[in-house]
Structures are given as C-alpha cells and as structure tokens.
Short mmCIF file of C-alpha atoms and ligand atoms in Angstrom, two decimals:
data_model
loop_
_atom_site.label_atom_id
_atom_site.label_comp_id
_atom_site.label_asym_id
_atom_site.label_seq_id
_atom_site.Cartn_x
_atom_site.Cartn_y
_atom_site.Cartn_z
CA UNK G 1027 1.38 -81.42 50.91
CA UNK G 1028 0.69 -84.94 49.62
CA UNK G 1029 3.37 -87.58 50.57
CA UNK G 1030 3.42 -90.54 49.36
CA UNK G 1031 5.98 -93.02 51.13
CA UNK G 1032 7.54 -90.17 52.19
CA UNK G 1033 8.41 -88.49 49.25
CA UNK G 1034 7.09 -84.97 48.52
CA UNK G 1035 5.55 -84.77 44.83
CA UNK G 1036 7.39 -82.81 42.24
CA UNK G 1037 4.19 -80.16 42.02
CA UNK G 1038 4.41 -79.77 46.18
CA UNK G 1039 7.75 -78.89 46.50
CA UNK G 1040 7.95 -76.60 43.35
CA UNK G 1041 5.13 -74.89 44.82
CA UNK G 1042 6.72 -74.56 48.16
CA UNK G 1043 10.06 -73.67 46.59
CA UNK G 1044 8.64 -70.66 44.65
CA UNK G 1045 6.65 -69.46 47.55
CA UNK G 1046 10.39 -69.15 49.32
CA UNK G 1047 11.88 -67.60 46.88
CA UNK G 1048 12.07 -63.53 47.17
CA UNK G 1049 12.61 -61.42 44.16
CA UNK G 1050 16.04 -59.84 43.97
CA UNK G 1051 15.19 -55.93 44.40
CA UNK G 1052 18.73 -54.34 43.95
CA UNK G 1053 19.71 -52.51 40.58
CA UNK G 1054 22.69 -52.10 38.51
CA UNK G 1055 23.36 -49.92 35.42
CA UNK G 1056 25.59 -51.94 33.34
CA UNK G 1057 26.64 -50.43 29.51
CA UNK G 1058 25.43 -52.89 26.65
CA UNK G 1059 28.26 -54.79 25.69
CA UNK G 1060 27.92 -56.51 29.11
CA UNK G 1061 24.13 -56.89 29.43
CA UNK G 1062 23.83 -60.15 27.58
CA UNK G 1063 21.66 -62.69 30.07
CA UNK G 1064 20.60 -59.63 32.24
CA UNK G 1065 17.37 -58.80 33.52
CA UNK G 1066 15.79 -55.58 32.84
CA UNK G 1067 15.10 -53.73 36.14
CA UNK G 1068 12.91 -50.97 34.49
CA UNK G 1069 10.66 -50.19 31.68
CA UNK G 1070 12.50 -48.51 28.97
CA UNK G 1071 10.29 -46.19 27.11
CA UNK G 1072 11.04 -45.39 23.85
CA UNK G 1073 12.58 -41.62 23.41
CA UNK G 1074 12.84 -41.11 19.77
CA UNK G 1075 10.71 -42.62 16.06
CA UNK G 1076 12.64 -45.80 14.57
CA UNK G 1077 13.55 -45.32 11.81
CA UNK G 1078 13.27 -41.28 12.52
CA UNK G 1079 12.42 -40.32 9.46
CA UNK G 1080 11.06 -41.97 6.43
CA UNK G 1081 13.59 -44.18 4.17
CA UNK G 1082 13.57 -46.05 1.54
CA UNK G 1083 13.69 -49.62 1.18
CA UNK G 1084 15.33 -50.37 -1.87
CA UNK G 1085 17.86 -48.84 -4.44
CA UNK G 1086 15.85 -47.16 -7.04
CA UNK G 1087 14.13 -43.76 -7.04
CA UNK G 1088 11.79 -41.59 -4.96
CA UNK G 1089 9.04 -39.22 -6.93
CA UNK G 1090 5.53 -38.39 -6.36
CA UNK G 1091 2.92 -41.05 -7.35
CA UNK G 1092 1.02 -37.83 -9.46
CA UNK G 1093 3.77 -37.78 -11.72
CA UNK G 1094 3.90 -41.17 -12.73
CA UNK G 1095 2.78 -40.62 -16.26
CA UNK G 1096 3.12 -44.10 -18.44
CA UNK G 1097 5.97 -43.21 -21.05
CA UNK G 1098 7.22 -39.97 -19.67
CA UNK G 1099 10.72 -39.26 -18.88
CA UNK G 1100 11.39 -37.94 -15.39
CA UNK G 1101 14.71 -36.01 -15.17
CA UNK G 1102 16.74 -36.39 -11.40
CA UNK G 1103 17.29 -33.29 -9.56
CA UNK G 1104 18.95 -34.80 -6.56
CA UNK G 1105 21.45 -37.81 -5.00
CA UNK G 1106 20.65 -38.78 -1.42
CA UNK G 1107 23.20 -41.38 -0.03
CA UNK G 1108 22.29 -42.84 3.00
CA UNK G 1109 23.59 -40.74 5.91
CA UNK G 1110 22.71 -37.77 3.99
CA UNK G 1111 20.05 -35.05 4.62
CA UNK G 1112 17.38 -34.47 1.17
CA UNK G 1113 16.53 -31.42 -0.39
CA UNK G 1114 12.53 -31.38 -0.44
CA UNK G 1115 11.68 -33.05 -3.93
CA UNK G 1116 11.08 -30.79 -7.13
CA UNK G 1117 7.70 -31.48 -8.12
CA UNK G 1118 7.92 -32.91 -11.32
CA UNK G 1119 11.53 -34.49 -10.82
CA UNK G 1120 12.86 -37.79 -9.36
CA UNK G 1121 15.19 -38.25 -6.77
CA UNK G 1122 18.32 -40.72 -7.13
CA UNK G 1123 17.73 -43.47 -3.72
CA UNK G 1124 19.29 -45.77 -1.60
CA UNK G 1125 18.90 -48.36 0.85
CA UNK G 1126 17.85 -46.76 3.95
CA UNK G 1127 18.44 -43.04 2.62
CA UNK G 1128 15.99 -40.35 4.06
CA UNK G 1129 12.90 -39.97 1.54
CA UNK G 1130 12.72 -36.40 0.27
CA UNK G 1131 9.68 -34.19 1.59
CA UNK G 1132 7.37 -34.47 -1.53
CA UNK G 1133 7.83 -37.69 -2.39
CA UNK G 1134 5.69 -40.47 -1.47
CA UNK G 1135 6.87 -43.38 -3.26
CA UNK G 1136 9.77 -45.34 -4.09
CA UNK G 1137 10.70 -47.36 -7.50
CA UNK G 1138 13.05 -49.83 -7.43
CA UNK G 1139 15.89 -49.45 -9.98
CA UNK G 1140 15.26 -52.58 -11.54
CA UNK G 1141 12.20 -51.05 -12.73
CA UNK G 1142 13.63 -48.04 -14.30
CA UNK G 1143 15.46 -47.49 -17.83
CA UNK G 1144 18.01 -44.47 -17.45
CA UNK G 1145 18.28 -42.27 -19.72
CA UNK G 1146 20.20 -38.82 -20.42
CA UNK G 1147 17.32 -37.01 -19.78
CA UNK G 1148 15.82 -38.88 -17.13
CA UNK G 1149 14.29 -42.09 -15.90
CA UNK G 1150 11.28 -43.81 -17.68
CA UNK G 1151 9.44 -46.22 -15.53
CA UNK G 1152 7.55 -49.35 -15.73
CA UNK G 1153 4.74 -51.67 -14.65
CA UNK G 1154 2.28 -50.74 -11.89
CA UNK G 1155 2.97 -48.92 -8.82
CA UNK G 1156 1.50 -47.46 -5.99
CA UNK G 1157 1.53 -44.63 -3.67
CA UNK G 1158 3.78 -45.85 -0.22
CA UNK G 1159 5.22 -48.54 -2.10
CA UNK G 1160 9.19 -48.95 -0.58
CA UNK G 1161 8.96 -46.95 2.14
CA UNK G 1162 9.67 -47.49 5.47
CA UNK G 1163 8.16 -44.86 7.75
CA UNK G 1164 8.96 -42.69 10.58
CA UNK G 1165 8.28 -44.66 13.42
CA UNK G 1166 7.19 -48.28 11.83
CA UNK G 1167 9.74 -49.85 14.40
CA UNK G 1168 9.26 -47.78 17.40
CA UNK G 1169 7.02 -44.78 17.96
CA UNK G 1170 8.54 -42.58 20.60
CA UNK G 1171 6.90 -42.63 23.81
CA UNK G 1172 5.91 -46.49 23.52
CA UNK G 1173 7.54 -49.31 25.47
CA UNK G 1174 10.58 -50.67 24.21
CA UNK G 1175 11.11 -53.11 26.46
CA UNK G 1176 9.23 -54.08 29.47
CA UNK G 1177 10.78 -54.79 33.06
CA UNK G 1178 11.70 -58.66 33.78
CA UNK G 1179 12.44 -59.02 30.39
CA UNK G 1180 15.60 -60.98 29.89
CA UNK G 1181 18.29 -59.02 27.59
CA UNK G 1182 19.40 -61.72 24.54
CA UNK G 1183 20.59 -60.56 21.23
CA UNK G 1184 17.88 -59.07 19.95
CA UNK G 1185 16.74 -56.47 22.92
CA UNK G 1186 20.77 -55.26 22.73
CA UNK G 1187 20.13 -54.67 19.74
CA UNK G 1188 16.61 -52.90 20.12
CA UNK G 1189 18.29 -51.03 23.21
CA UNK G 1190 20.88 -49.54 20.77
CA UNK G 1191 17.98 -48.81 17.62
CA UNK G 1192 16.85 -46.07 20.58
CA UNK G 1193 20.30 -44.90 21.48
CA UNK G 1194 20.58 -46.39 24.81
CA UNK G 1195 23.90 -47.03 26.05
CA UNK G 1196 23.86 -48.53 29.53
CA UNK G 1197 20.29 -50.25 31.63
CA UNK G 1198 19.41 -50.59 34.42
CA UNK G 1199 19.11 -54.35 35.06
CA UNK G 1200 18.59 -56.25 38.34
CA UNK G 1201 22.10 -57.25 40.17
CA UNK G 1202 23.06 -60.99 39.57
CA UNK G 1203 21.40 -63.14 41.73
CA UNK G 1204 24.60 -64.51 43.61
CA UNK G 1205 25.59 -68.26 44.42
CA UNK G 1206 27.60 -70.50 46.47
CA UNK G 1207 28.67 -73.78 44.95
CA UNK G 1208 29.58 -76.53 47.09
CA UNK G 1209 30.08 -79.88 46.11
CA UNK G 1210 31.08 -82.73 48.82
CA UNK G 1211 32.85 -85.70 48.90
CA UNK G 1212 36.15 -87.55 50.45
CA UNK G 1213 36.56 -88.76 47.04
CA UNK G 1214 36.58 -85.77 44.36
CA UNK G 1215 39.89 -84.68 42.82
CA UNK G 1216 39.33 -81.20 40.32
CA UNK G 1217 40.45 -82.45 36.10
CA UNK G 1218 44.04 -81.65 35.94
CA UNK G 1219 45.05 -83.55 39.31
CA UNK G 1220 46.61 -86.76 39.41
CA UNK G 1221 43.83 -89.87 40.71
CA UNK G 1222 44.94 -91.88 43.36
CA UNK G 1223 42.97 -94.93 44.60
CA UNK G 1224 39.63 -94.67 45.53
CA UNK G 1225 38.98 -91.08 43.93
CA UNK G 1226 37.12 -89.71 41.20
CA UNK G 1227 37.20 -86.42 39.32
CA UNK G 1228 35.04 -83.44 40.47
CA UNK G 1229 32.30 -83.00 37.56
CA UNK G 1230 29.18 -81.78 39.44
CA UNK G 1231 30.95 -78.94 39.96
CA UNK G 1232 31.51 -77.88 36.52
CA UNK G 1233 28.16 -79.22 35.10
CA UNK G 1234 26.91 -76.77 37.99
CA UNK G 1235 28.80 -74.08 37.22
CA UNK G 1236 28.07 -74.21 33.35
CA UNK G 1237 24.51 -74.28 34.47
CA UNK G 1238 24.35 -71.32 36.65
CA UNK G 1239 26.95 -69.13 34.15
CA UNK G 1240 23.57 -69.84 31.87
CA UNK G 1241 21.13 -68.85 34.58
CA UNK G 1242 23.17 -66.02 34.10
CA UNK G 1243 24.17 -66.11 37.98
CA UNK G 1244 27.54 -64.69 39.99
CA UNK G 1245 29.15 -67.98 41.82
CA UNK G 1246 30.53 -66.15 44.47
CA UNK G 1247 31.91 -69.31 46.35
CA UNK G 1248 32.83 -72.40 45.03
CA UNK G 1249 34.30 -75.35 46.99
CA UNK G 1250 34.47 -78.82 47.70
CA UNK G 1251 33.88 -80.39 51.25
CA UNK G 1252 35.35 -83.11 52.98
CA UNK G 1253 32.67 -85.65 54.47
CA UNK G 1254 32.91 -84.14 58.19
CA UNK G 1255 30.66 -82.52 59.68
CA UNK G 1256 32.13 -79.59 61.21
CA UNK G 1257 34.11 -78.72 58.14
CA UNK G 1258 30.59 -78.86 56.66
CA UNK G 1259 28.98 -76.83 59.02
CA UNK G 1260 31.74 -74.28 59.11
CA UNK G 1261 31.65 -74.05 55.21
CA UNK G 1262 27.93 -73.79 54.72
CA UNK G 1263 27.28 -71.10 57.50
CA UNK G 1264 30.17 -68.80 55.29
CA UNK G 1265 28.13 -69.61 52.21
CA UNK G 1266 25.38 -68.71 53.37
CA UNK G 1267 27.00 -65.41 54.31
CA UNK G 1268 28.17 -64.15 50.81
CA UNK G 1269 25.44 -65.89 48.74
CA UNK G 1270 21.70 -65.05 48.01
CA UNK G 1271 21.59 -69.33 47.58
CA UNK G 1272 24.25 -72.03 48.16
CA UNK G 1273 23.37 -75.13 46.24
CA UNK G 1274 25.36 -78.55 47.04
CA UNK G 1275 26.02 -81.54 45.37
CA UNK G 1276 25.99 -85.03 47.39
CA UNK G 1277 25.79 -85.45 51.02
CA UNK G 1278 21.80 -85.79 51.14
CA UNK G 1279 20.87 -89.42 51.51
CA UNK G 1280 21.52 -91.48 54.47
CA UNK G 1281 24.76 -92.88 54.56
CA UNK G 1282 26.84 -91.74 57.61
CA UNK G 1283 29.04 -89.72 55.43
CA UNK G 1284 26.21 -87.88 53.97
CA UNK G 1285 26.21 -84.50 56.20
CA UNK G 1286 24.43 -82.18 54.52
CA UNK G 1287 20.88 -82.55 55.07
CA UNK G 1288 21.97 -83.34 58.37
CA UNK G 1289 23.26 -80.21 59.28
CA UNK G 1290 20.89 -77.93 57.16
CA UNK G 1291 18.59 -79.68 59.78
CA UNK G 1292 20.41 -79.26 63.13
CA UNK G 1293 21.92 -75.46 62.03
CA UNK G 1294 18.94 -74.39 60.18
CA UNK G 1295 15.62 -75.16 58.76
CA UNK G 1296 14.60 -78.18 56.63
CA UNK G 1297 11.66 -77.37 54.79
CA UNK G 1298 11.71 -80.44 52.13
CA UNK G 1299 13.90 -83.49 51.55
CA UNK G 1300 13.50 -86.71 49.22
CA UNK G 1301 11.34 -86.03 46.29
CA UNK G 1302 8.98 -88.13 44.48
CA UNK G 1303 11.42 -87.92 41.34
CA UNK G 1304 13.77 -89.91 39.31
CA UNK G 1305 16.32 -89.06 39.21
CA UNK G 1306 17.29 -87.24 42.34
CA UNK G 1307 15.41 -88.20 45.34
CA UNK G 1308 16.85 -87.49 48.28
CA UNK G 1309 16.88 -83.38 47.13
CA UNK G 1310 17.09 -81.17 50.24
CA UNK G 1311 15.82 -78.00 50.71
CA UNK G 1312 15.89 -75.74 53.56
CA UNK G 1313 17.67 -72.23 55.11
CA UNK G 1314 20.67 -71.11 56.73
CA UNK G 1315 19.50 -68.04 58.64
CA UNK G 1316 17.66 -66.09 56.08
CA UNK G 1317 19.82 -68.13 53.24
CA UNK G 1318 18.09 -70.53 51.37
CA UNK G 1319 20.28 -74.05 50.24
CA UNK G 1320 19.50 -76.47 47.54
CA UNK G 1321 20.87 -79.52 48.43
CA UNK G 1322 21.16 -81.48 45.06
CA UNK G 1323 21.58 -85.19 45.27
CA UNK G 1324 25.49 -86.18 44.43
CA UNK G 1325 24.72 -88.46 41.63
CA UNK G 1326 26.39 -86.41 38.34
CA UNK G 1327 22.83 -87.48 36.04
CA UNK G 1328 20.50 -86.03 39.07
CA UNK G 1329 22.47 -82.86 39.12
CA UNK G 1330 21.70 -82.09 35.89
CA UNK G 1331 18.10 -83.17 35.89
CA UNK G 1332 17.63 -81.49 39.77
CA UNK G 1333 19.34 -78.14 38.73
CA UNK G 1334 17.01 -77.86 35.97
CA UNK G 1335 13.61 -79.27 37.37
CA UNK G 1336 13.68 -77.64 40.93
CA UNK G 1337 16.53 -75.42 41.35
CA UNK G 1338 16.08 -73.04 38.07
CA UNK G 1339 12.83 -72.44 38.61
CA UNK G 1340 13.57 -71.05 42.09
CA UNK G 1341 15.93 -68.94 40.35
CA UNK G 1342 14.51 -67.61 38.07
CA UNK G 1343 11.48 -66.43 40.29
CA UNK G 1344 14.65 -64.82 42.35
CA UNK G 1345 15.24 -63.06 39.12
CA UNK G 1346 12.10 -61.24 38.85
CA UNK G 1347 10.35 -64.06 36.13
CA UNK G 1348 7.52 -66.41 37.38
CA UNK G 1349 9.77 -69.69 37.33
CA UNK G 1350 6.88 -71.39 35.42
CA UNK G 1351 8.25 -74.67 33.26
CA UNK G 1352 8.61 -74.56 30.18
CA UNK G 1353 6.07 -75.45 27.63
CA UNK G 1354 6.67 -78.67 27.16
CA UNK G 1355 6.09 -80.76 23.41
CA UNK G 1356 3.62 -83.80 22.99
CA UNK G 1357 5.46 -86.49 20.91
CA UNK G 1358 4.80 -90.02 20.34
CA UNK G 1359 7.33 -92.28 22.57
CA UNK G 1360 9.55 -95.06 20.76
CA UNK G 1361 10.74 -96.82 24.32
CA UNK G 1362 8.75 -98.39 26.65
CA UNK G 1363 8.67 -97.74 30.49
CA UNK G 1364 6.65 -101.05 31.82
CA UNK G 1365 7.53 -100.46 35.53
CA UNK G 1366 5.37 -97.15 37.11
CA UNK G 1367 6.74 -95.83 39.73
CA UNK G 1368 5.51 -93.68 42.13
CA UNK G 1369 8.26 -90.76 41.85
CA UNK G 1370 8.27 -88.51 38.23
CA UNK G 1371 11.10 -89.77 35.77
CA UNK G 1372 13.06 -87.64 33.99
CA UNK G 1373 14.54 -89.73 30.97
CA UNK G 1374 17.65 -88.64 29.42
CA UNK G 1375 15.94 -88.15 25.93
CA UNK G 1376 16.49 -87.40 22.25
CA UNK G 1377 13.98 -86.21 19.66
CA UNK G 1378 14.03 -87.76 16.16
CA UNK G 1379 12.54 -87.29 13.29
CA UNK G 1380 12.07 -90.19 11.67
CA UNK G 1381 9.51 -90.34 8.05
CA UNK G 1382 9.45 -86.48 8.96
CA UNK G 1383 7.72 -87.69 12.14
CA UNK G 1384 8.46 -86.83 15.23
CA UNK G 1385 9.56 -89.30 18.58
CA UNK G 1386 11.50 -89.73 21.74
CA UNK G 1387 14.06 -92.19 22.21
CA UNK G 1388 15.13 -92.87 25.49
CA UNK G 1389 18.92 -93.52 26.49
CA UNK G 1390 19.32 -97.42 26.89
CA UNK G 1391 20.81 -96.79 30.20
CA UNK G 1392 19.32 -94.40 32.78
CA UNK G 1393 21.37 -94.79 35.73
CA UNK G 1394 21.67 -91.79 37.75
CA UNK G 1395 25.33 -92.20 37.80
CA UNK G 1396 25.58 -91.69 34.06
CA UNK G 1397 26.94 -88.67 32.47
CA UNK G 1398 26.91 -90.05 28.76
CA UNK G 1399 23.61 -90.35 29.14
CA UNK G 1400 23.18 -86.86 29.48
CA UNK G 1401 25.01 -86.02 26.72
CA UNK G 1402 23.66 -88.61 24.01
CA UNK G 1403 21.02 -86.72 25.34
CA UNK G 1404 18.70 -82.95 23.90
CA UNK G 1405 16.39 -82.91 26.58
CA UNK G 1406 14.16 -84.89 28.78
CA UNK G 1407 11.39 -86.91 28.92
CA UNK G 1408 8.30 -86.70 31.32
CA UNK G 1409 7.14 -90.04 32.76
CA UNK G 1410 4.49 -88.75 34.85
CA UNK G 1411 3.68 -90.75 38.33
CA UNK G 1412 2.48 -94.42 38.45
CA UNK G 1413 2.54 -94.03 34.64
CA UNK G 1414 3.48 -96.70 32.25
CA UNK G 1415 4.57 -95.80 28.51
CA UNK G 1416 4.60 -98.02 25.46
CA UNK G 1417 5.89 -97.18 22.05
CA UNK G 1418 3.57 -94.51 20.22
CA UNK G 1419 2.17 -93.04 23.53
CA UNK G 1420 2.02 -89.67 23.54
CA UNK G 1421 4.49 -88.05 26.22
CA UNK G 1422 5.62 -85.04 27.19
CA UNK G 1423 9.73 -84.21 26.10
CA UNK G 1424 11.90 -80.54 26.96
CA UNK G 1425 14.74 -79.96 25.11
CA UNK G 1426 17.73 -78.73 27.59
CA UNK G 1427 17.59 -75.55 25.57
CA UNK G 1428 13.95 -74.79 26.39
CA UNK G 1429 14.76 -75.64 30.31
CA UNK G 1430 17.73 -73.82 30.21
CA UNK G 1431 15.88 -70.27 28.50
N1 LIG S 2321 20.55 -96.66 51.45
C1 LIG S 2321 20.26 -95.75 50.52
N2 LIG S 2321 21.23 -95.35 49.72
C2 LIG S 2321 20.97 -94.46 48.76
C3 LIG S 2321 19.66 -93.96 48.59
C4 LIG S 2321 18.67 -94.40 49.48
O1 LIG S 2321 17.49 -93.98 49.38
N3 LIG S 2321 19.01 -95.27 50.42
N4 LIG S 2321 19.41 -93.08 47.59
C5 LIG S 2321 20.30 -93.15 46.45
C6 LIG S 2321 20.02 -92.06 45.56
S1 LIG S 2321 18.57 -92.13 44.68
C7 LIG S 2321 20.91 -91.06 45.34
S2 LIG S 2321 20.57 -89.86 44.16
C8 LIG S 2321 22.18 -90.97 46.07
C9 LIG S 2321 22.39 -89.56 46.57
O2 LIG S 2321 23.45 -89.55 47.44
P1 LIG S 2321 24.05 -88.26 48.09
O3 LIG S 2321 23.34 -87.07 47.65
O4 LIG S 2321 24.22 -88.52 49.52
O5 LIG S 2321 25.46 -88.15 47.34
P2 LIG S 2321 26.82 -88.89 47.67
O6 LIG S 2321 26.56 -90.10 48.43
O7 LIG S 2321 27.73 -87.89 48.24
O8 LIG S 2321 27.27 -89.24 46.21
C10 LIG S 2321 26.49 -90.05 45.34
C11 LIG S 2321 27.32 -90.48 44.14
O9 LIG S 2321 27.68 -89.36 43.39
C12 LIG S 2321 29.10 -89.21 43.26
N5 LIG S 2321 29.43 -87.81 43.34
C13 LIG S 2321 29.15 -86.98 44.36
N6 LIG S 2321 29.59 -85.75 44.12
C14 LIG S 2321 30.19 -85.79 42.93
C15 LIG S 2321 30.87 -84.83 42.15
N7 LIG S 2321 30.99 -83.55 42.56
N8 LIG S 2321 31.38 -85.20 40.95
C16 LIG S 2321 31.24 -86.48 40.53
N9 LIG S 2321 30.61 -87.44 41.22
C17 LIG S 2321 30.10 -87.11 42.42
C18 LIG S 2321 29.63 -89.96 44.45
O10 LIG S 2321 30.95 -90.36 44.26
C19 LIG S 2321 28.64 -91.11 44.55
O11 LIG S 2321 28.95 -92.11 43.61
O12 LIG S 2321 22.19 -91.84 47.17
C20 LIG S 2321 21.77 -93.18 46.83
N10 LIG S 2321 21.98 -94.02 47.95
O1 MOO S 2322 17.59 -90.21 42.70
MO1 MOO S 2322 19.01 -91.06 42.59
O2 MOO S 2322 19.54 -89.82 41.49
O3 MOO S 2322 17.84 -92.02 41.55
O4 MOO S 2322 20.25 -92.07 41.96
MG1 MG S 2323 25.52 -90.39 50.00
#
C-alpha cells in the first residue's frame, strides 16, 4: 500500500476494505409489500407472456386490415370490456375496444375511436392505417421463460412492480446485512434530554442510522459509550457478537479519551487507520474475531462523508453488489481550493445551474465539525490529492443521492 506521511490513500484502503468484505449468503422469502430496498437472492424467470394475450392500446375498434374498404360501413358484432374474454371476430364485422381489452382472434388491427364516425349501421373509418397498428402483443413485456429479474439486483419501485406483472407474490432476497451502531463520547446526550454543561446532543447517531435504514441494513445494536476503556471493550466484543459489522463514531484519533482504535488494536486486528482524506482521517478499520468494525471519525461532517466514501461501499459488496463508486459528473468548479493537500477532500457541494450551465459551489465553511454544511449541501465534491482547483476547472461532484443508490 502507498503511505504517504502515514496516511493510507483513499484507493488502498477501499481496495483492502472490499477484499474483507464477504458476501452475505443467507436467504429470506419476504412477500412484496416488504421487499422495497431488498436484494434479490435468485434469478426470477419469467413463468407466463406479459401482457398474455394481445390487447389493445387505445379505445376505438378492432377489425381485420382486409376489410378496410375506403367508404364502407362496417357493422359491430361484439363489445369486449377489458377483463372480458372475445368471441373470435366475424370476418367482415368490427369489434367495439377498449384500453387494454383482449384483441379478438381475427383481428389484427386496432382504430382508434377518434378516427371513426358511428353510425346505425356501423362504423365508417378514416385516414390511413395499417396492419398491427394499436396493438400490444402477447408477450411484448415479458416472454415467458426469459429473465425477469436477475440475482443482486436491488428491488425499488419498479421491479415490485415487474415482480407482480408475473404474479409473484413473495422473493427470495438475501437476509439484511445486520449492524451495530455505536457512537462514543462522555459528552453526548440523545434530542429530547435536558443539556447540562459541557454536553452536546447525540447526532452521529441518527445521521448513521438514517444512512444505514437507506443501505437498507437491520441495526441490531445501537448505543452510546462512555470514554473508558473497559466499558468500550465490553461493548464492542457484544457487538461484534450480534452484528455482521459494528461501525463507531469518535474515539479514533489520539487523545487519551479516544479508545476505540485502541482497543480494536489490543482485542483484535487493526488492518487500517488514518486515511489520506478530508474529511475523516483518523478512520479505523479492523476485526473483532471474525467481525469486521468501521471506526468512523467522531466529527458529525466526517460521518457523513466516511459512511458514504468507505463504509457503503463495504456494504454494499456485503450485499452481493460490487461496491464500485458511483459514476461520478465532470462540472466546471466556481470556488477555488489554492492549498493541495496531500489527503482527498470531500467538499460539502451544491450543483447549480446557472445560464443553463452547469457548476459546483462549495460551502464557505468546510469544517469537519459542521452539520449545516452538509445540509446546504446535494452532494460532494472530489478534490483529488495534491490538487489545486480554480474557478472553471473541471472537477468531479456526486450528488448524495447517487452515493446513497
Ligand atoms: N492531536 C490531534 N487531534 C486531532 C487529530 C489529530 O490528528 N491530532 N485529528 C482530528 C481529526 S481530523 C478528527 S476527524 C477528530 C476525530 O476524533 P475522534 O474520532 O477521536 O472523535 P472524538 O474525539 O470522539 O470526537 C470528535 C468531535 O466530534 C464530536 N462528536 C463525537 N461523537 C459525536 C456524536 N455522536 N454526535 C455529535 N458530535 C459528536 C465530539 O464532541 C468532538 O467535537 O480528531 C481531531 N483531533
Ligand atoms: O478528518 Mo477530520 O474529519 O478533518 O476533522
Ligand atoms: Mg478524539
């Protein structure tokens, strides 16, 4: 790995990270309605044609393209609501059609009615036509015995929706990938508590828990610790015992209250710690037993970043996906950065469009400390290494909702 003062590079430790993390292999069948975020566990083949039969696409009529005579009057020998079965077509007749109604064996085209002058003998119909037109066929969607949906896929709106077009109820979809929350500090009081001197609310852990209930994770532990190290080590060894990852906030850098690292290193394995990025430097990462722990820096604005940089895309490859970032967009910068510095910077960011152009401003203030920032904030912006950035260069900017899938 290259190290430079120390500090692992951003590319080093996410390949090191990924190479730790193991693919969850247990399988659930959950029903639909609760499958939103899930990850498909097995390919789902498709069992029957969607649509299964022919229908039309329009209100109007259905009739054979032969007997589309200019001027003639073509009486209507049946009325097929949708949900209703057709009598095959009369040859020489037209059948009344609506909206996703089943086209009638014999006929092989639809007119819509906005076409067609009713009569009391019959329809007469207009302009040009042609043989298919307005209809939707057996199978356009889905042919049975194709893939619907491939495994790894994750389940959003859409695939419930495709799952349900095939008559699937329930799927089989990987368990959720389980994790321990535990933030740390002498000082944190939960929202909802009186503040006495010297404290501060708790708000890593609800910026970490709105980030994993996206990752579409089970928190099966969530707690804060108290700057001592055996209450530390006693609370991260039972973390480590219900969860398949126990992430904590604060206790990583090197003040004498900062336990963490210290006892991921004495109890278990360190494998990384302090990171060539900005912010959130002093990110752990290591195992407890066969448990791996993400220890995030405590600083509320390197939580964020940190959670979505390094400990998503370990996630996600725990989920079954590759854990590959995002693409990320090319846009012209409209702040400057005139120090480099030799860790990655990940500024708090905001795309504009401004003369229907697009740029990235940068939140005045990037202090690590800052949640405001954060939330000014629609993504990030990628200063790389020993790079400097003037107005109008061309960086690279993620919106949070392309980090957070
Ligand atoms: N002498 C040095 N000091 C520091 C260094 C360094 O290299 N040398 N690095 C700084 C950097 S960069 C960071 S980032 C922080 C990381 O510190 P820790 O991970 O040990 O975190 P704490 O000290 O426990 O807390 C830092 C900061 O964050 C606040 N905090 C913590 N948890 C929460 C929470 N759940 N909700 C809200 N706020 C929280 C805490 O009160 C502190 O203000 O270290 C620097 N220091
Ligand atoms: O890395 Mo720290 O988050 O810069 O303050
Ligand atoms: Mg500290």
């Amino acid at each position: 790995m290259s190290h430079h003062a120390d500090l692992t590079s951003v590319d080093d430790a996410l390949t090191h990270l990924l190479a730790q993390a193991t693919p969850l292999a247990q399988i659930e069948t959950v029903a639909l309605t609760g499958a939103l975020g899930r990850i498909l566990a097995e390919d789902i083949t498709v069992p029957l044609d969607v649509p299964p039969a022919d229908n039309s696409a329009v209100d109007g009529y259905a009739l054979r393209f032969e007997d589309l005579t200019p001027g003639a009057t073509i009486p209507v020998s049946e009325r097929i609501p949708a949900g209703h079965a057709p009598q095959p077509l009369t040859p020489g007749t037209a059948a009344r059609i609506f909206t996703g109604s089943e086209v009638p064996a014999g006929a092989d085209l639809v007119v819509m009615q906005e076409r067609v002058e009713v009569a009391p003998d019959g329809i007469r119909i207009s302009g040009e036509h042609t043989p298919g037109q307005n209809i939707r066929r057996r199978g356009q969607d889905l042919a049975k015995g194709g893939l619907a949906l491939a495994r790894g896929a994750r389940l959003r709106p859409q695939e419930l929706g495709l799952l349900a077009s095939i008559g699937i109820a329930e799927v089989p979809v990987l368990r959720r990938f389980r994790v321990a929350v535990l933030t740390t500090g002498d000082e944190l009081v939960d929202p909802g508590q009186p503040l006495a001197a010297g404290q501060i609310y708790n708000s890593n852990r609800f910026t970490l828990l709105g980030l994993l209930e996206r990752a579409g994770c089970e928190v099966v532990l969530c707690e804060n610790l108290r700057d001592e190290r055996s209450a530390t080590i006693e609370t991260l060894h039972s973390a480590a015992d219900v969860a398949d990852l126990v992430i904590t906030s604060g206790g990583v850098s090197v003040g004498e209250e900062d336990h963490v690292r210290a006892v991921l290193e004495s109890q278990g394995k360190l494998s990384l710690w302090r990171l060539a990025i900005k912010p959130g430097k002093p990110l752990a990462f290591g195992h407890l037993g066969k448990t791996p722990v993400i220890g995030l820096p405590g600083n509320p604005a390197a939580v964020l970043v940190t959670f979505l940089v390094v400990a998503l895309p370990f996630i996600r490859r725990c989920q079954g996906q590759d854990g590959r970032s995002p693409q990320g967009q090319r846009l012209a910068a409209a702040f400057a950065i005139d120090k480099p510095s030799i860790r990655r910077e990940f500024v708090r960011a905001r795309k504009e469009i401004v003369d229907g152009e697009a740029r990235v401003t940068a939140y005045p203030n990037q202090s690590s400390g800052m949640l405001s920032s954060a939330c000014w904030a629609d993504g990030l912006a990628i200063i790389p290494e020993h790079a400097v950035v003037s107005p109008g260069d061309t960086i690279t900017y993620y919106s949070f909702n392309d980090l957070m899938g």
